[in-house]
Coordinates of C-alpha atoms in Angstrom, one line a residue:
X76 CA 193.7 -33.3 133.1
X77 CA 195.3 -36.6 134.2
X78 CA 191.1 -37.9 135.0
X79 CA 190.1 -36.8 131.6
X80 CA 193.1 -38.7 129.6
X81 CA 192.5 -41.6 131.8
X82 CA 188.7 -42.1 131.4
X83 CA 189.4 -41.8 127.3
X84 CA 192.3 -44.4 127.6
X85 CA 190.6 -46.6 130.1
X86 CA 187.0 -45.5 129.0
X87 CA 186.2 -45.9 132.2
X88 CA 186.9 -43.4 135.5
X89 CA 189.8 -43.8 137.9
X90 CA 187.9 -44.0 140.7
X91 CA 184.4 -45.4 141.3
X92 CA 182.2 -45.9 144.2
X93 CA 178.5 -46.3 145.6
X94 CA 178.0 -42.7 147.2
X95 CA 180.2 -39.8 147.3
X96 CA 181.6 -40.3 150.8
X97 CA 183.0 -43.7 149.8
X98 CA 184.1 -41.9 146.7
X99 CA 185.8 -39.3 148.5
X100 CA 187.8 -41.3 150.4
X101 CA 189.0 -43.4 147.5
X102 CA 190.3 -39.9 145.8
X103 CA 191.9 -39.3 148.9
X104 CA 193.7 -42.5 149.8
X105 CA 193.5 -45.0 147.1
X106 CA 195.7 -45.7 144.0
X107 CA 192.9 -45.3 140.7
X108 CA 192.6 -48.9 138.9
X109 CA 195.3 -50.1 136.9
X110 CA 195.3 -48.1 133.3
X111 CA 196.7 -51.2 131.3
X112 CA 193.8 -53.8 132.8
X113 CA 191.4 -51.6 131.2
X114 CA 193.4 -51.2 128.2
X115 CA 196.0 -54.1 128.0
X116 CA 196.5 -52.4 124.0
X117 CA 198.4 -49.3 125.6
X118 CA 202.2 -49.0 126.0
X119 CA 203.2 -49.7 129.5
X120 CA 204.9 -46.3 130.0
X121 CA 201.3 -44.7 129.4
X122 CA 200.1 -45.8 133.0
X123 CA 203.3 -44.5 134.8
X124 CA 202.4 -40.7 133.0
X125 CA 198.8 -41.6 133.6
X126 CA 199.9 -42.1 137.7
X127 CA 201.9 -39.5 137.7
X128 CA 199.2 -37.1 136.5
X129 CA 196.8 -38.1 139.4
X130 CA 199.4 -38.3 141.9
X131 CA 197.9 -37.2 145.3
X132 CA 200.8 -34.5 145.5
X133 CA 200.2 -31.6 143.8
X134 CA 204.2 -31.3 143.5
X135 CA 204.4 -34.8 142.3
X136 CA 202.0 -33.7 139.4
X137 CA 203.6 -32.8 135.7
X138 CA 204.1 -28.3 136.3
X139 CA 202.2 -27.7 133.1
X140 CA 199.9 -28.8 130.8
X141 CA 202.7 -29.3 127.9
X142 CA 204.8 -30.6 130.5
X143 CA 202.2 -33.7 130.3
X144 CA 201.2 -33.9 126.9
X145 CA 205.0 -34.1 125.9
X146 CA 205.6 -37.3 128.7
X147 CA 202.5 -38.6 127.0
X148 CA 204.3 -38.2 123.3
X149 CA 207.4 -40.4 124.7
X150 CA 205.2 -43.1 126.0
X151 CA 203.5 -43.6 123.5
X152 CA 206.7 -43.2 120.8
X153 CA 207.7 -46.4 119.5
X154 CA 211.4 -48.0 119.7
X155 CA 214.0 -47.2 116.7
X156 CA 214.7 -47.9 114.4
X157 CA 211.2 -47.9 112.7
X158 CA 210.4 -50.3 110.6
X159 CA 206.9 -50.4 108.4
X160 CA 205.2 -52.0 111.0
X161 CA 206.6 -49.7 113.7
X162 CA 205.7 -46.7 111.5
X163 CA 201.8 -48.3 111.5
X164 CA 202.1 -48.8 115.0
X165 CA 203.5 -45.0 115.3
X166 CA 200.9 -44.3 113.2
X167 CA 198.0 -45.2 115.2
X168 CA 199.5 -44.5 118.7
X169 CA 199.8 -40.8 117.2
X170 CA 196.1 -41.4 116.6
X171 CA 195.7 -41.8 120.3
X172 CA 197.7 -39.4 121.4
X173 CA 196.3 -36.6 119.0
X174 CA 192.5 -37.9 120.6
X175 CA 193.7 -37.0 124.1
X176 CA 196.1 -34.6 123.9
X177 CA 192.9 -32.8 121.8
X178 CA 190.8 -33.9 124.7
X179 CA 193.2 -32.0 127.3
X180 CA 193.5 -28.7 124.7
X181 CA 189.9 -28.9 124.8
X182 CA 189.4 -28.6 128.6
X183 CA 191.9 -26.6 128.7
X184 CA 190.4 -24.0 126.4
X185 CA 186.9 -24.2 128.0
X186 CA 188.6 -23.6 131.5
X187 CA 190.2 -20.9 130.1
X188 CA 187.1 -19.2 128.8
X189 CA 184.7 -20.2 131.6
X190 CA 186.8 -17.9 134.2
X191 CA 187.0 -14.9 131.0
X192 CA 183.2 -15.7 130.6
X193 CA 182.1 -13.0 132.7
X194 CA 183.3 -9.1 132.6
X195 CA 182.1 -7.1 135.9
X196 CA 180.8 -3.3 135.9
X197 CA 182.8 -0.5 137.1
X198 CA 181.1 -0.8 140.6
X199 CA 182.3 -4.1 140.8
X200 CA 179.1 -5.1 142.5
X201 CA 176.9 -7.7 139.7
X202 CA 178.5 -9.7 137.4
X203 CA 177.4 -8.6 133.7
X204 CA 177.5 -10.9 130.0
X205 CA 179.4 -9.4 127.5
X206 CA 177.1 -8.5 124.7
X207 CA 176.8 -10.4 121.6
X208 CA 177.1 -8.9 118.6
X209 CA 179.0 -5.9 120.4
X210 CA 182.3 -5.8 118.4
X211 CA 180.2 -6.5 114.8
X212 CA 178.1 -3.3 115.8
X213 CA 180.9 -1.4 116.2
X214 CA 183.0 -2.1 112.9
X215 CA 179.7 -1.1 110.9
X216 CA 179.9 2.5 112.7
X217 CA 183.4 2.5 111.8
X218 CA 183.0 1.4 108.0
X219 CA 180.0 3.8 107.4
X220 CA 181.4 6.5 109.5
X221 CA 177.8 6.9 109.9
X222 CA 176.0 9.0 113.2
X223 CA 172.8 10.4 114.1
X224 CA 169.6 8.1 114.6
X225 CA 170.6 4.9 111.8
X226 CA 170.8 1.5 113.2
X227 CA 174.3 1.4 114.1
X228 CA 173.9 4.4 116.4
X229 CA 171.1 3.4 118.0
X230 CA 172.7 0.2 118.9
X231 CA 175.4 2.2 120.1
X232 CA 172.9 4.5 122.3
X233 CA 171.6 1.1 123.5
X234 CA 174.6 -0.2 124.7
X235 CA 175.4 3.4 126.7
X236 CA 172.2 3.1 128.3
X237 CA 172.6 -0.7 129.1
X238 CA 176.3 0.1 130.3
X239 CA 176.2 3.1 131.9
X240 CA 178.2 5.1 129.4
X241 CA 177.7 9.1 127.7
X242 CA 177.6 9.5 123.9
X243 CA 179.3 12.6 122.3
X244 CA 177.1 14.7 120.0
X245 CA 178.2 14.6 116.4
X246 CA 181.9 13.8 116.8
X247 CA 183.3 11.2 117.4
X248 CA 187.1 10.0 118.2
X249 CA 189.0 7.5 117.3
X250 CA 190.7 5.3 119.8
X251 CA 193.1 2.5 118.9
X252 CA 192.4 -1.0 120.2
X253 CA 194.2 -1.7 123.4
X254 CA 195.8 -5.5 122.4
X255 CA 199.1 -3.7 120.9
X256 CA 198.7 -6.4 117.7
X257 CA 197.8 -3.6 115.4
X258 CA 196.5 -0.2 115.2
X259 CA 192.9 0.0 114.4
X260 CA 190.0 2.2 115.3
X261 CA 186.3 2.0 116.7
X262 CA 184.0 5.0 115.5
X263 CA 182.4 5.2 118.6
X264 CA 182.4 6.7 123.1
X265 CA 185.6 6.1 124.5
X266 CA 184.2 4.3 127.4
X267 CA 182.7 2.0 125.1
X268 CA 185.5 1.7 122.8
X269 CA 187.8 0.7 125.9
X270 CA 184.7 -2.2 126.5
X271 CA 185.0 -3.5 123.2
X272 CA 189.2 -3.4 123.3
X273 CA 189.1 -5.2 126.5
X274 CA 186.6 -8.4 124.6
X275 CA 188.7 -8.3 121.8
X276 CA 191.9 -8.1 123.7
X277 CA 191.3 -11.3 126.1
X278 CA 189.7 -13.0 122.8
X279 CA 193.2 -12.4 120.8
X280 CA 195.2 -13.4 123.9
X281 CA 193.4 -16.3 124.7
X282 CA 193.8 -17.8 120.9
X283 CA 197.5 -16.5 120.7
X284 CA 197.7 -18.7 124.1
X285 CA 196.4 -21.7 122.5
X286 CA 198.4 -21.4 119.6
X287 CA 202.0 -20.4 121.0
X288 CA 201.7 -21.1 124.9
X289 CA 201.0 -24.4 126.7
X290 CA 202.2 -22.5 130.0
X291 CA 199.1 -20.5 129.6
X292 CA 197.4 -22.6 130.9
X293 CA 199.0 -23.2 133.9
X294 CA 196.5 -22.4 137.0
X295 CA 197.9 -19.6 139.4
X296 CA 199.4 -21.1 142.3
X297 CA 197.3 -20.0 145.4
X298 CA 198.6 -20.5 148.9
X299 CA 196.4 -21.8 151.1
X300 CA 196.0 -23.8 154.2
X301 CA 194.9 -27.5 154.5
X302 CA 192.2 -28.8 153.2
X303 CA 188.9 -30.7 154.9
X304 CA 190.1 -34.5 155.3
X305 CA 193.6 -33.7 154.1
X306 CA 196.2 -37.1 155.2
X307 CA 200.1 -36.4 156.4
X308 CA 201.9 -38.8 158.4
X309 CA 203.0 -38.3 161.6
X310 CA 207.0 -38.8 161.1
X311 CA 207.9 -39.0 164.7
X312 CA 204.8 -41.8 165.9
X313 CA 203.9 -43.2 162.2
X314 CA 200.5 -42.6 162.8
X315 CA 198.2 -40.6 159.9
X316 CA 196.5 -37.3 161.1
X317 CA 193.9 -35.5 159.5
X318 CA 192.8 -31.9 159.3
X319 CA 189.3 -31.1 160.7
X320 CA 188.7 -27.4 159.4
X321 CA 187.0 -24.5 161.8
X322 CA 183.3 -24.7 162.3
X323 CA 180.3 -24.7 164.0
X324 CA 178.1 -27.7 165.4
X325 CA 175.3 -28.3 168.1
X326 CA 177.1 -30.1 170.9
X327 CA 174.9 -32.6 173.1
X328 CA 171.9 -34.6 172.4
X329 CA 171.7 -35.3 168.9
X330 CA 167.6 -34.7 167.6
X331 CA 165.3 -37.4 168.3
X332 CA 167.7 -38.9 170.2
X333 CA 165.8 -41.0 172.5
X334 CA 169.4 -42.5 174.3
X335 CA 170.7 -39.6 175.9
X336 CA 171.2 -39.0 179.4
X337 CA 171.5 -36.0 181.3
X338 CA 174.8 -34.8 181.3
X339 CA 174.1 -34.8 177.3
X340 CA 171.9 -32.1 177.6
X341 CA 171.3 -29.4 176.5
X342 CA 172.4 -29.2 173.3
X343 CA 174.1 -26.3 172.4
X344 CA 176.1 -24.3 169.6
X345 CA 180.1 -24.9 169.8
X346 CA 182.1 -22.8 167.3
X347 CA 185.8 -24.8 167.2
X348 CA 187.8 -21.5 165.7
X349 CA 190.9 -23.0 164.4
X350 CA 191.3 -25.8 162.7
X351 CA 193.3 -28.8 163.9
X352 CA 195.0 -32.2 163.0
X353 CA 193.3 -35.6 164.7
X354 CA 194.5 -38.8 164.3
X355 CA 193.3 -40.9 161.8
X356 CA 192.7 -43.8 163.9
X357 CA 193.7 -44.5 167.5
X358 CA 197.3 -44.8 168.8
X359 CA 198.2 -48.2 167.7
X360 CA 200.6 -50.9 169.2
X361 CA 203.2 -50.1 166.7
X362 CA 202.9 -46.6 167.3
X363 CA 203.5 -47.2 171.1
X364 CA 206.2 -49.6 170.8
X365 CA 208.0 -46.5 168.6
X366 CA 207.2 -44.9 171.5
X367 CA 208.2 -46.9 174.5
X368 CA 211.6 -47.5 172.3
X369 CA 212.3 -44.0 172.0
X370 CA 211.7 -43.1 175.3
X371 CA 212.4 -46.3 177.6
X372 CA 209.1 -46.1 179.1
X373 CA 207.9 -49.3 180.4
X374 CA 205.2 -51.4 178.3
X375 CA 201.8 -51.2 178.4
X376 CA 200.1 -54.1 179.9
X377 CA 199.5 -57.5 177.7
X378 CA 196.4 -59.3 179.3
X379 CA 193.5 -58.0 181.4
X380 CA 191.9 -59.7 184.0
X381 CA 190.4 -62.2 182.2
X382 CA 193.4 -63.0 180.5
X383 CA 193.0 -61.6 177.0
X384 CA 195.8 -60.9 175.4
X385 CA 196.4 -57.1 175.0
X386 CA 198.7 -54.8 173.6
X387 CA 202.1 -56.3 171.8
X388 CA 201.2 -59.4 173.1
X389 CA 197.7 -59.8 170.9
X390 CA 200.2 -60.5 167.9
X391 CA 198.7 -57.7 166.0
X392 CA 200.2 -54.4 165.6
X393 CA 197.4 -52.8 164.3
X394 CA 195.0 -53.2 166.9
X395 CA 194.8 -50.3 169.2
X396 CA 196.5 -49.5 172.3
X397 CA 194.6 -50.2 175.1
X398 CA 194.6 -50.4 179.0
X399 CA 196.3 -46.5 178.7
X400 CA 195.9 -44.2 182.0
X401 CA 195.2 -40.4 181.1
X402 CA 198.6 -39.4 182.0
X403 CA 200.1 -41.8 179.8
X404 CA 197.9 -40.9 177.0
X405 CA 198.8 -37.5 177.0
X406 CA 202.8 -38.4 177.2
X407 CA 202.3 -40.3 174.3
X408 CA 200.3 -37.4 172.0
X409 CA 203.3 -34.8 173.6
X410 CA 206.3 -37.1 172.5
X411 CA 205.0 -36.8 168.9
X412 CA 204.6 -33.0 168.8
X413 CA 200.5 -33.2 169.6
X414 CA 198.1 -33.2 172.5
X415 CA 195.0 -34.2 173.3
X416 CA 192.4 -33.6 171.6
X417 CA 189.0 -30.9 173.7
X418 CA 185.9 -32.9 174.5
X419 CA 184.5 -30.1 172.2
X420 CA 187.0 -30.8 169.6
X421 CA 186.4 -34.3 170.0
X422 CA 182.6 -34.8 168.9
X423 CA 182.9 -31.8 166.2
X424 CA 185.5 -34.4 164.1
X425 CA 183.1 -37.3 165.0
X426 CA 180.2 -35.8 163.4
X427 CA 181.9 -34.6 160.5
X428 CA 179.0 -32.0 159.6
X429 CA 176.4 -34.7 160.9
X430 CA 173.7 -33.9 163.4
X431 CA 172.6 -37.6 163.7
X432 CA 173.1 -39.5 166.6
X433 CA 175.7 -42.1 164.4
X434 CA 177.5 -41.1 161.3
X435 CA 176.7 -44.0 159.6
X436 CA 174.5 -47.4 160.3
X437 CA 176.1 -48.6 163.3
X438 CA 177.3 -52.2 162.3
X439 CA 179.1 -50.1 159.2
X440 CA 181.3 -47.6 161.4
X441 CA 181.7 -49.5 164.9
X442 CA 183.0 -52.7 166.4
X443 CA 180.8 -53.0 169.8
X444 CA 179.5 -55.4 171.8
X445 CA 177.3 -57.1 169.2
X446 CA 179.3 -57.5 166.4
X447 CA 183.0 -57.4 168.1
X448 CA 183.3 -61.6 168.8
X449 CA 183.1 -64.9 167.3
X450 CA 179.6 -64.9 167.1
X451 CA 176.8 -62.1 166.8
X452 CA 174.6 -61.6 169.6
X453 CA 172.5 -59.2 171.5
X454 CA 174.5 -56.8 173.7
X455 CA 171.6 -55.3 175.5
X456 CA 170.1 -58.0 176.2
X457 CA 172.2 -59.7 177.9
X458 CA 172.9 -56.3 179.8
X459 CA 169.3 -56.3 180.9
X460 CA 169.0 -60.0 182.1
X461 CA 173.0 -61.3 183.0
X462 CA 174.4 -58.6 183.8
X463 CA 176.6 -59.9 186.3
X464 CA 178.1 -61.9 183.8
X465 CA 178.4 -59.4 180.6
X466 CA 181.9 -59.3 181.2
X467 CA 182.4 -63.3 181.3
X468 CA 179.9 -64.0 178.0
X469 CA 181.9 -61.3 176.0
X470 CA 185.0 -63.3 177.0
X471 CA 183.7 -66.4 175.9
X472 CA 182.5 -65.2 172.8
X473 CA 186.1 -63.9 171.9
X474 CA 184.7 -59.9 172.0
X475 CA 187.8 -57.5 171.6
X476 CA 189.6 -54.8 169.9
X477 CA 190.1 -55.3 166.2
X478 CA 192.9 -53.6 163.9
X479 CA 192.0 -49.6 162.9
X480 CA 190.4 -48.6 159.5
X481 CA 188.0 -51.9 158.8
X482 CA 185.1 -50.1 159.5
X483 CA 184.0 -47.1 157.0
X484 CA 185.3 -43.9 158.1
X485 CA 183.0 -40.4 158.4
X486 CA 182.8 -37.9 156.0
X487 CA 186.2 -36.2 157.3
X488 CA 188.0 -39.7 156.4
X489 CA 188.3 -40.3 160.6
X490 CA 188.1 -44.1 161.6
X491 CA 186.3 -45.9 164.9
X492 CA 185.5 -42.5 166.1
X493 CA 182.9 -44.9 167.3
X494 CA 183.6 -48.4 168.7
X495 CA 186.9 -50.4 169.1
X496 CA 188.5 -48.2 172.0
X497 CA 187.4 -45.2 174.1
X498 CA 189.6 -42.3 173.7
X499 CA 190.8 -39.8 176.5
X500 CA 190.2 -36.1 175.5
X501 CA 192.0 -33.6 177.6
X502 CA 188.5 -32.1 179.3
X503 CA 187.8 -32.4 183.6
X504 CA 184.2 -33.8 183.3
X505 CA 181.8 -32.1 184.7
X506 CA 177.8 -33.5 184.5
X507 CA 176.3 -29.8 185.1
X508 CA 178.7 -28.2 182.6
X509 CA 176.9 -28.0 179.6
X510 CA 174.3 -25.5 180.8
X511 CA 176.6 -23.4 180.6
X512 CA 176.5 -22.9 176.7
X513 CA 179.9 -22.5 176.6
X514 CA 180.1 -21.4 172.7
X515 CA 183.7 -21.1 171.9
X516 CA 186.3 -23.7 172.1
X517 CA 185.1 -25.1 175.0
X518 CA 187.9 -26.3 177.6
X519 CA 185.3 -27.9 180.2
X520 CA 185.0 -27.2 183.8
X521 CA 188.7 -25.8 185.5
X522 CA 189.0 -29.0 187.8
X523 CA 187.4 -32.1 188.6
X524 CA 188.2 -35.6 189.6
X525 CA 187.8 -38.2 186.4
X526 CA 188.4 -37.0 183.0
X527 CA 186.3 -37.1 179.6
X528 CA 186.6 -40.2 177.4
X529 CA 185.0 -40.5 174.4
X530 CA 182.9 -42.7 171.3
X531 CA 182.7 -46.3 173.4
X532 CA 184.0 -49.6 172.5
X533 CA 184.2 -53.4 171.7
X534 CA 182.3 -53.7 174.9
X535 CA 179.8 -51.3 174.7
X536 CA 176.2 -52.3 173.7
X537 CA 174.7 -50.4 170.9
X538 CA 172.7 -46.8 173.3
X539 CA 176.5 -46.4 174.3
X540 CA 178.0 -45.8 171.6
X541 CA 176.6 -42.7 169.9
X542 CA 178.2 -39.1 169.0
X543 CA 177.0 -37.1 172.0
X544 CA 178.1 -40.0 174.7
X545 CA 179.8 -39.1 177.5
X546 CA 182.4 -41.4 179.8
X547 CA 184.6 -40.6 182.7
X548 CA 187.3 -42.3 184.6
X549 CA 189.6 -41.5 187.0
X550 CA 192.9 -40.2 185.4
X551 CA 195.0 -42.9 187.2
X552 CA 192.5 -45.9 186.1
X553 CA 193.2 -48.6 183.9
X554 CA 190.1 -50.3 181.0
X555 CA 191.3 -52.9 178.7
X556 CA 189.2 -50.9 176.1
X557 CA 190.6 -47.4 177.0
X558 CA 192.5 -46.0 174.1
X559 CA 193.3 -42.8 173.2
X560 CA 193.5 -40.6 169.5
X561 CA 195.8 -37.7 169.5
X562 CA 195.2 -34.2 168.3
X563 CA 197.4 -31.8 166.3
X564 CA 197.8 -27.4 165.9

């Protein structure tokens, strides 16, 4: 209701974007454009009911449908005492509101019908039309009080046969109709009688519902879990988390992936059972400096060994933590009621229903080697014929982390599941474990000496950082582009 009033006011739509995943996200997480830009002729109290009608809250929404249309009267009202131009002005902001609150009785209406639309056969098992013409056909049998083999029996005997139902002999009984707004009677079967009741009943109900009942139109409340891509805030670390349902994916080697390496193979089915909250982004500094405040643990480290600044002292809270062991990654996710997130559990939330090897072009989703400095160059290539002194020329080119949530996200809403930072998962790693095809909610191999980290980095050149890419470090070590991205039951 609250996108419908706002494209007629606005005459445009609250949201707009270039495809639906961009779309998506903006109905998600972004305010829709200002009401009164797009119509600076509207009372100002207009965009507060228009905003409260899209709120992202269901809760913060108005409870019913009159509920709105009267907040919409009192916006548009004008200030007493009227005067003859105030009664014009009334006059024609009445004509405004009667145009959408019309608009709104109109969808309401057709919502209303849409889910009456179909009636289903006493076996419950195909969805059947009700017949036109059914009730007219009836009220001619019961005006002529005709039977036998005229028109308005044989329609009748048409309808049995289409229905299902027996027709008496010669007598017939009359039955009452079932809506309890009068007593009438249909010359006609009982079963077909009730048919006919039950059409006529939901039709009477549904127009005494427009005409006395805005709460009629109140949707059932239905309890249900979260929703794919569904945001809540983390009160404890700050940090938005969002819910990646159950599923299935192929793990491993994405197809024609020419990239992979062997402990990416083979691909296999993964079915992650339950679904689970994953950070948004990664941990950020001001999520660790919450942290290391609440806790007294000691602060991470502010320059690597080059001497680029890291942590709280790069100046920017919003870049990602970094140089993080594995034992202080997971402190961090159990201090805020979480954990880290399964290898498995990992890539599922990175592809976000994708089988491709990225889940988007990779300059539009990751900050790596080649596009993570001052200047662009190519990663790879200097790999191939410097690299003893990759390290150095990414130094001097300024390469590093850059603040969360710049590049697009995937199609769950998650951002720099590739690039910016490698996160830790929880999993041993284990080169020879995926022949085992484990299919369920993979845990990885029971032991090992280096764990799993995951998506690459600033650092990376472009074959590293892929979906199905697999790093490993010891749990002690230390990366100034280790980072880590917590997980949620």
């Amino acid at each position: 209701m609250g996108v419908v009033a706002f494209q007629l006011l606005a005459r445009q739509l609250p949201f707009t974007a270039p495809n639906d995943q961009a779309l998506m996200f903006q109905i998600v997480n972004a305010e829709p454009a200002p009401l009164l830009e797009a119509n600076p002729a509207l009372p100002p109290d207009v965009d507060r009911v228009i905003r409260t009608a899209l709120a992202k809250v269901p809760d913060q929404r108005f409870p019913t449908c009159g509920a709105f249309a009267r907040a919409l009267e009192q916006a548009f009202a004008p200030p007493e005492p009227a005067t003859v131009r105030t009664v014009r002005a009334k006059s024609g902001a009445n004509r405004i509101l009667a145009a959408v609150a019309g608009a709104l009785l109109l969808a309401a209406f057709v919502l209303y019908f849409a889910s009456r639309a179909l009636k289903w056969n006493p076996s419950g098992s195909h969805p059947v039309k009700v017949a036109s013409g059914g009730a007219n056909q009836a009220t001619e049998g019961r005006s002529t009080g005709k039977t036998g083999n005229g028109p308005e029996n044989r329609s009748a005997k048409e309808r049995a046969k289409r229905f299902g139902e027996k027709l008496p002999g010669t007598s017939v009984k009359d039955e009452p109709i079932a809506n309890g707004r009068g007593k009438s009677t249909l010359h006609t079967s009982p079963n077909e009688a009730k048919f006919i009741d039950r059409r006529r009943a939901s039709t009477t109900e549904a127009v005494a519902a427009v005409e006395n009942s805005p709460k009629a139109f109140v949707p059932p409340v239905i309890a249900r879990g979260p929703q794919p891509g569904q945001v809540k805030v983390n009160e404890k670390d700050g940090l938005r988390y969002v819910w990646i349902p159950a599923g299935k994916f192929m793990m491993g080697c994405s197809p024609q992936d020419n990239e992979c390496f062997g402990d990416e193979k083979p691909a296999h089915e993964v079915e992650i059972t339950k679904g689970f909250w994953l950070g948004q982004t990664s941990v950020t500094v001001a999520a660790w400096k919450r942290y290391r405040v609440a806790t007294g643990k000691p602060a991470l480290p502010d320059a690597d060994n080059f001497g680029r600044s890291l942590n709280e002292a790069a100046g920017d809270d919003n870049v990602p933590a970094a140089d993080i062991t594995w034992d202080e990654a997971r402190g961090f996710c159990e201090w805020g009621g979480g954990r880290l997130p399964t290898e498995a559990e990992w890539e599922y939330a990175a592809r976000a229903g994708s089988s491709a090897t990225r889940y988007g072009s990779l300059d539009s989703v990751a900050w790596y080697g080649d596009n993570s400095g001052r200047q662009r160059f190519d990663s790879m290539e200097i790999w191939r014929t410097d690299s003893t002194r990759y390290s150095r020329r990414l130094f001097e080119n300024g390469n590093g982390s850059h603040a969360v949530g710049q590049r697009q996200p995937n199609a769950w809403n998650l951002y720099d599941m590739l690039g910016n930072v490698w996160q830790w998962t929880a999993d041993w790693y284990g080169e020879n474990y995926y022949p085992r095809r484990d299919s369920q909610d993979p845990l990885g191999p029971p032991g090992g000496t280096q764990r799993v980290l995951r998506g690459g980095s600033w650092y990376s050149d472009p074959g590293t950082v892929r979906a199905s890419r697999r790093n490993r470090a010891g749990p002690a070590s230390r990366f100034n582009d280790h980072g880590v991205r917590c997980a949620g039951n």
